[in-house]
XYZ file of C-alpha atoms in Angstrom:
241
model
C 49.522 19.537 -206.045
C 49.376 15.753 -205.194
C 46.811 15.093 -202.473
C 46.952 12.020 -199.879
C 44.034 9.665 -200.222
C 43.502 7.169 -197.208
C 41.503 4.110 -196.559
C 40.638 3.774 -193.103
C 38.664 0.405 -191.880
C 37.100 0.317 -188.410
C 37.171 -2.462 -185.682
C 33.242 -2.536 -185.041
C 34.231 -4.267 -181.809
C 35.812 -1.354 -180.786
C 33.449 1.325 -178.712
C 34.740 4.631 -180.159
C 35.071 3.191 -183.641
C 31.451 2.030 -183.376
C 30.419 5.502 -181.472
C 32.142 7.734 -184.765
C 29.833 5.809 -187.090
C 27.054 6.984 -185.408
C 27.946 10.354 -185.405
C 29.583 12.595 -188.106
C 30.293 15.504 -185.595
C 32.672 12.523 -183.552
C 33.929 10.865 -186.454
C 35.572 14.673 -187.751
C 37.317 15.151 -184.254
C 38.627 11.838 -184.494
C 40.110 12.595 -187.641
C 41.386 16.460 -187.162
C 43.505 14.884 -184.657
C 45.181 12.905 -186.825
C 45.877 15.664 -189.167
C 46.582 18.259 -186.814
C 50.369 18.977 -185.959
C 49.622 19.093 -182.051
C 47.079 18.352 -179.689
C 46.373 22.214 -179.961
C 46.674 23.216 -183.421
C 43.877 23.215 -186.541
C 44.618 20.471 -189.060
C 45.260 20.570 -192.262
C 42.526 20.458 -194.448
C 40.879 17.205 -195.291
C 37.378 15.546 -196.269
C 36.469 12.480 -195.553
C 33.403 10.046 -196.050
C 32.289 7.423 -194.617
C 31.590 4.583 -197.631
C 28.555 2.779 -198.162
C 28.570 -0.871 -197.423
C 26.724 -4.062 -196.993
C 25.485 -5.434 -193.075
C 28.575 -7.513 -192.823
C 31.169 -4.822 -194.113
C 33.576 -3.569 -192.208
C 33.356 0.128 -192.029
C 35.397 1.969 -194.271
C 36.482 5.880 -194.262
C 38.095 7.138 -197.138
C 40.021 10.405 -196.599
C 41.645 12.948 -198.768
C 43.997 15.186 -197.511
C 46.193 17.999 -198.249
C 49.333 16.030 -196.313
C 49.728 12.550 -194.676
C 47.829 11.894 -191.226
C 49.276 10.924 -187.834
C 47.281 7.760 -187.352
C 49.040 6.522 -184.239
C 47.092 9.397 -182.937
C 44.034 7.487 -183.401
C 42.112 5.081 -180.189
C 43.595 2.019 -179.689
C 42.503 -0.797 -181.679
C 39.907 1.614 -184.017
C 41.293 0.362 -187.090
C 44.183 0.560 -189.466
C 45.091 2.887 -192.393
C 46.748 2.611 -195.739
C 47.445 5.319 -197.524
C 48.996 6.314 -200.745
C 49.556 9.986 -203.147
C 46.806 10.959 -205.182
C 46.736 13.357 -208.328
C 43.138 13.509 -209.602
C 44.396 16.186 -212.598
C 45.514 13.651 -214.878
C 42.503 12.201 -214.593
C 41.277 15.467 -215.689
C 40.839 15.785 -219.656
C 37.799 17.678 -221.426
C 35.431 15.895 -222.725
C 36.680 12.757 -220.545
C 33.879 10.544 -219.373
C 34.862 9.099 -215.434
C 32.902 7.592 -212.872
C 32.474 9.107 -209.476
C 30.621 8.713 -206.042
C 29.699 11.988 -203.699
C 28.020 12.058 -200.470
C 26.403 15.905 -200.411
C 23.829 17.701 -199.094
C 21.531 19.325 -201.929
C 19.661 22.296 -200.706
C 17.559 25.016 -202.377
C 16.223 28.177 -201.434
C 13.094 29.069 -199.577
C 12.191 32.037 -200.263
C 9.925 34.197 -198.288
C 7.701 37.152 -198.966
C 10.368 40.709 -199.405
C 13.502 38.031 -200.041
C 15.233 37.156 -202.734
C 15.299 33.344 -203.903
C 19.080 33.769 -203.758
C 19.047 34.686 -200.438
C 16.587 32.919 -198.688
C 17.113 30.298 -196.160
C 18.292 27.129 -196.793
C 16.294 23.720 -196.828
C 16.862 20.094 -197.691
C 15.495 18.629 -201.114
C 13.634 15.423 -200.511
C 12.861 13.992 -203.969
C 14.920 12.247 -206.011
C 14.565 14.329 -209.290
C 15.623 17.432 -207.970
C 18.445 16.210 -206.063
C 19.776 14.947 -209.026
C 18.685 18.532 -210.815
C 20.894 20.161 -207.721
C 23.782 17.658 -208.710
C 23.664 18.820 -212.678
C 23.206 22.725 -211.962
C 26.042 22.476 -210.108
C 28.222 21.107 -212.225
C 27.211 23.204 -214.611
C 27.595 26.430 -213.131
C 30.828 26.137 -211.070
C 32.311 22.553 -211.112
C 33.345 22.069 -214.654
C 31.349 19.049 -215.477
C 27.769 17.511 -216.733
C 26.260 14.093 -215.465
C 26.399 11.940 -218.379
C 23.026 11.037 -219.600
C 21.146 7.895 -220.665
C 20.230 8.307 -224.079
C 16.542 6.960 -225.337
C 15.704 5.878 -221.956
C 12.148 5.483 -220.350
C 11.034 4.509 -216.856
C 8.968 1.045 -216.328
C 8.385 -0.249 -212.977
C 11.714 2.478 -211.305
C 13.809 0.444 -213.872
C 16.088 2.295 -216.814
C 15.666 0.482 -220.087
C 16.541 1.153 -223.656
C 13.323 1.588 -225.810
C 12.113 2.544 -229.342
C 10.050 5.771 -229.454
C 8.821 5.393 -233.228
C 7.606 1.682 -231.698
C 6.342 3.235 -228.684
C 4.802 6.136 -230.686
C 6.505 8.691 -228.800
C 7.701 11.772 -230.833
C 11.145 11.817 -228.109
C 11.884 9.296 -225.362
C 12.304 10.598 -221.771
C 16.495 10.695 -220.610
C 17.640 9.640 -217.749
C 20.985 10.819 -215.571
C 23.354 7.810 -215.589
C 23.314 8.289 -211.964
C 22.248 6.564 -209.088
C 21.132 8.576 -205.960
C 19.818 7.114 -202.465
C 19.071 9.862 -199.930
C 19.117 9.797 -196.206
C 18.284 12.310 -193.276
C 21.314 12.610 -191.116
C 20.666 13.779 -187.507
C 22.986 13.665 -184.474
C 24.402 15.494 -181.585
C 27.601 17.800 -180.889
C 29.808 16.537 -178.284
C 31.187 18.475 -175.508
C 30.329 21.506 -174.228
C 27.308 22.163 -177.191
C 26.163 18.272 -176.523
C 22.547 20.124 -176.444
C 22.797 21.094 -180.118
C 21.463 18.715 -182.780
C 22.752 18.629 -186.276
C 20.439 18.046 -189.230
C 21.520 17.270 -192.927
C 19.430 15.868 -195.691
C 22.208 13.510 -197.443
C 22.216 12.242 -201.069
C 24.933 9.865 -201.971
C 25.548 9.878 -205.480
C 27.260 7.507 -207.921
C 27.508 7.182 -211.825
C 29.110 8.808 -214.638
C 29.999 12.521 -215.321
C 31.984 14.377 -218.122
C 34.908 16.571 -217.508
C 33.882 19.852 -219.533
C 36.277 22.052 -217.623
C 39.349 20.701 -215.631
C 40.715 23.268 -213.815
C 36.918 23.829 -212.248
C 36.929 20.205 -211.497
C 39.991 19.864 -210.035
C 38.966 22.759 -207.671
C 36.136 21.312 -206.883
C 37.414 17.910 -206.027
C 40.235 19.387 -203.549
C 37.672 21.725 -202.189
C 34.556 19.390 -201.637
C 30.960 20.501 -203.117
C 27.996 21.325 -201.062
C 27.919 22.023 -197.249
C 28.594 19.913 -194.257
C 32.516 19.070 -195.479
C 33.206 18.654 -191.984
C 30.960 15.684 -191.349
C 31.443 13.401 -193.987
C 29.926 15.502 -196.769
C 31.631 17.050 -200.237
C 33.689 14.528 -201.208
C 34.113 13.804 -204.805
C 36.137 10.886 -206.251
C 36.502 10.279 -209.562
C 37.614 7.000 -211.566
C 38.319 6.160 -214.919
């Protein structure tokens, strides 16, 4: 089924559009009420993220959703939509190589002393190897598709660059994911009546090159969202020839 993808850009000079950039928890009710059918109903499902930019950007959400959005619904002067179908399966071919950028939150398990692995409680990875591990493991195991991989590649000074192992003397050369990751600790409060409650997610945003190994997996995964924290601004994958 076609989806709805939206491009929203803020006013910064407006206080609620500045005040949902802050805070992922504000920025979702802002946006369930556009794609709820009244004041007091759920909305339809949607994910959204918020997309990385330069200091003098304006701020940019880009939303996928299962039907259009209500955006008169949003604050005065917040910012203006544009918005336009979507069907990410024929983008979908095995063996397809696309680009793609994902905001998620890789976790792993800690696991105590009488508890499985499986089941023990959840924490935030903080390096940038095993995020991207995370990344890979998933998409091999449920979201029908590998990260592409830099063939022959070593690591000088944080840099990628092709080498020569028989020059170098190395039996096999080191690979690298053709993927960039840049993590971030998200933290930030619930409004209303739980305004006591803090929210903590570690955050990796990812961007490179993947292969499609298995479309109807992928597809799933990109209408679903990967990872947790869908709600606020995480799980989001978009995908590009």
């Amino acid at each position: 089924m076609p989806l709805i993808l939206s491009r929203l850009v803020l006013d910064p000079r407006d206080h609620a559009a500045r005040r949902d950039v802050a805070n992922p928890y504000a920025m979702h009710q802002t946006l369930a009420r556009v794609f709820a059918e009244h004041p007091d109903a759920p909305p339809a499902r949607f994910l959204w993220r918020l997309e990385p930019g330069g200091p003098f950007d304006q701020p940019t959400v880009l939303i996928q959703s299962d039907r259009a959005g209500n955006w008169e619904r949003l604050p005065p002067r917040y910012g203006h939509a544009q918005s336009k179908p979507y069907d990410p399966a024929r983008l979908l071919q095995t063996g397809r190589e696309l680009r793609f950028r994902l905001y998620a939150n890789p976790t792993r398990a800690l696991k105590t002393e009488g508890e499985s692995a499986r089941r023990g409680r959840r924490v935030g990875i903080h390096d940038d190897g095993e995020a991207l591990a995370w990344l890979d493991a998933q998409g091999r195991t449920r979201g029908g598709f590998t990260l592409c991989r830099l063939e022959r590649a070593a690591v000088r000074a944080g840099e990628a660059f092709w080498s020569d192992s028989a020059a170098s003397g190395e039996t096999q050369a080191p690979t690298l994911f053709d993927v960039q990751v840049r993590r971030s600790r998200w933290r930030f409060r619930k409004s209303g009546a739980d305004a006591a409650t803090w929210l903590t997610f570690d955050a990796a945003c990812y961007e490179g090159r993947l292969e499609v190994t298995d479309p109807e997996r992928l597809l799933q995964i990109i209408e679903q969202g990967l990872g947790r924290g869908k709600a606020f601004g995480l799980g989001l994958l978009s995908v590009a020839p």
